[in-house]
Amino acid sequence: ASSDKILESYNYNKEEINQ
């Protein structure tokens, strides 16, 4: 579902920020 895509991009962006 689209909500899965949103969660995917959210987690990806969080990892990018932590690095």
PDB file of N, CA and C in Angstrom:
ATOM      1  N   ALA A   1       0.849  -1.213   0.000  1.00  0.00           N
ATOM      2  CA  ALA A   1       0.000   0.000   0.000  1.00  0.00           C
ATOM      3  C   ALA A   1       0.876   1.252   0.000  1.00  0.00           C
ATOM      4  N   SER A   2       0.259   2.373  -0.223  1.00  0.00           N
ATOM      5  CA  SER A   2       1.020   3.628  -0.276  1.00  0.00           C
ATOM      6  C   SER A   2       1.625   3.956   1.089  1.00  0.00           C
ATOM      7  N   SER A   3       0.940   3.557   2.157  1.00  0.00           N
ATOM      8  CA  SER A   3       1.467   3.822   3.499  1.00  0.00           C
ATOM      9  C   SER A   3       2.805   3.117   3.704  1.00  0.00           C
ATOM     10  N   ASP A   4       2.966   1.944   3.091  1.00  0.00           N
ATOM     11  CA  ASP A   4       4.247   1.228   3.197  1.00  0.00           C
ATOM     12  C   ASP A   4       5.349   2.037   2.537  1.00  0.00           C
ATOM     13  N   LYS A   5       5.044   2.643   1.394  1.00  0.00           N
ATOM     14  CA  LYS A   5       6.038   3.460   0.695  1.00  0.00           C
ATOM     15  C   LYS A   5       6.427   4.649   1.551  1.00  0.00           C
ATOM     16  N   ILE A   6       5.457   5.241   2.223  1.00  0.00           N
ATOM     17  CA  ILE A   6       5.744   6.403   3.073  1.00  0.00           C
ATOM     18  C   ILE A   6       6.659   5.995   4.222  1.00  0.00           C
ATOM     19  N   LEU A   7       6.355   4.854   4.852  1.00  0.00           N
ATOM     20  CA  LEU A   7       7.190   4.392   5.954  1.00  0.00           C
ATOM     21  C   LEU A   7       8.592   4.060   5.460  1.00  0.00           C
ATOM     22  N   GLU A   8       8.696   3.499   4.277  1.00  0.00           N
ATOM     23  CA  GLU A   8      10.000   3.163   3.709  1.00  0.00           C
ATOM     24  C   GLU A   8      10.846   4.414   3.548  1.00  0.00           C
ATOM     25  N   SER A   9      10.294   5.437   2.933  1.00  0.00           N
ATOM     26  CA  SER A   9      11.045   6.671   2.701  1.00  0.00           C
ATOM     27  C   SER A   9      11.352   7.360   4.024  1.00  0.00           C
ATOM     28  N   TYR A  10      10.449   7.261   4.998  1.00  0.00           N
ATOM     29  CA  TYR A  10      10.688   7.873   6.305  1.00  0.00           C
ATOM     30  C   TYR A  10      11.892   7.228   6.974  1.00  0.00           C
ATOM     31  N   ASN A  11      11.914   5.900   7.004  1.00  0.00           N
ATOM     32  CA  ASN A  11      13.032   5.198   7.637  1.00  0.00           C
ATOM     33  C   ASN A  11      14.328   5.451   6.887  1.00  0.00           C
ATOM     34  N   TYR A  12      14.269   5.528   5.561  1.00  0.00           N
ATOM     35  CA  TYR A  12      15.462   5.796   4.765  1.00  0.00           C
ATOM     36  C   TYR A  12      16.012   7.170   5.099  1.00  0.00           C
ATOM     37  N   ASN A  13      15.156   8.157   5.170  1.00  0.00           N
ATOM     38  CA  ASN A  13      15.605   9.515   5.460  1.00  0.00           C
ATOM     39  C   ASN A  13      16.186   9.608   6.866  1.00  0.00           C
ATOM     40  N   LYS A  14      15.604   8.867   7.820  1.00  0.00           N
ATOM     41  CA  LYS A  14      16.108   8.879   9.183  1.00  0.00           C
ATOM     42  C   LYS A  14      17.543   8.335   9.209  1.00  0.00           C
ATOM     43  N   GLU A  15      17.794   7.255   8.457  1.00  0.00           N
ATOM     44  CA  GLU A  15      19.137   6.678   8.428  1.00  0.00           C
ATOM     45  C   GLU A  15      20.114   7.657   7.795  1.00  0.00           C
ATOM     46  N   GLU A  16      19.706   8.328   6.734  1.00  0.00           N
ATOM     47  CA  GLU A  16      20.567   9.299   6.052  1.00  0.00           C
ATOM     48  C   GLU A  16      20.970  10.409   7.014  1.00  0.00           C
ATOM     49  N   ILE A  17      20.036  10.873   7.829  1.00  0.00           N
ATOM     50  CA  ILE A  17      20.315  11.960   8.765  1.00  0.00           C
ATOM     51  C   ILE A  17      21.299  11.495   9.828  1.00  0.00           C
ATOM     52  N   ASN A  18      21.138  10.263  10.319  1.00  0.00           N
ATOM     53  CA  ASN A  18      22.017   9.750  11.367  1.00  0.00           C
ATOM     54  C   ASN A  18      23.435   9.562  10.872  1.00  0.00           C
ATOM     55  N   GLN A  19      23.611   9.373   9.584  1.00  0.00           N
ATOM     56  CA  GLN A  19      24.962   9.217   9.046  1.00  0.00           C
ATOM     57  C   GLN A  19      25.540  10.599   8.762  1.00  0.00           C
TER      58      GLN A  19
END
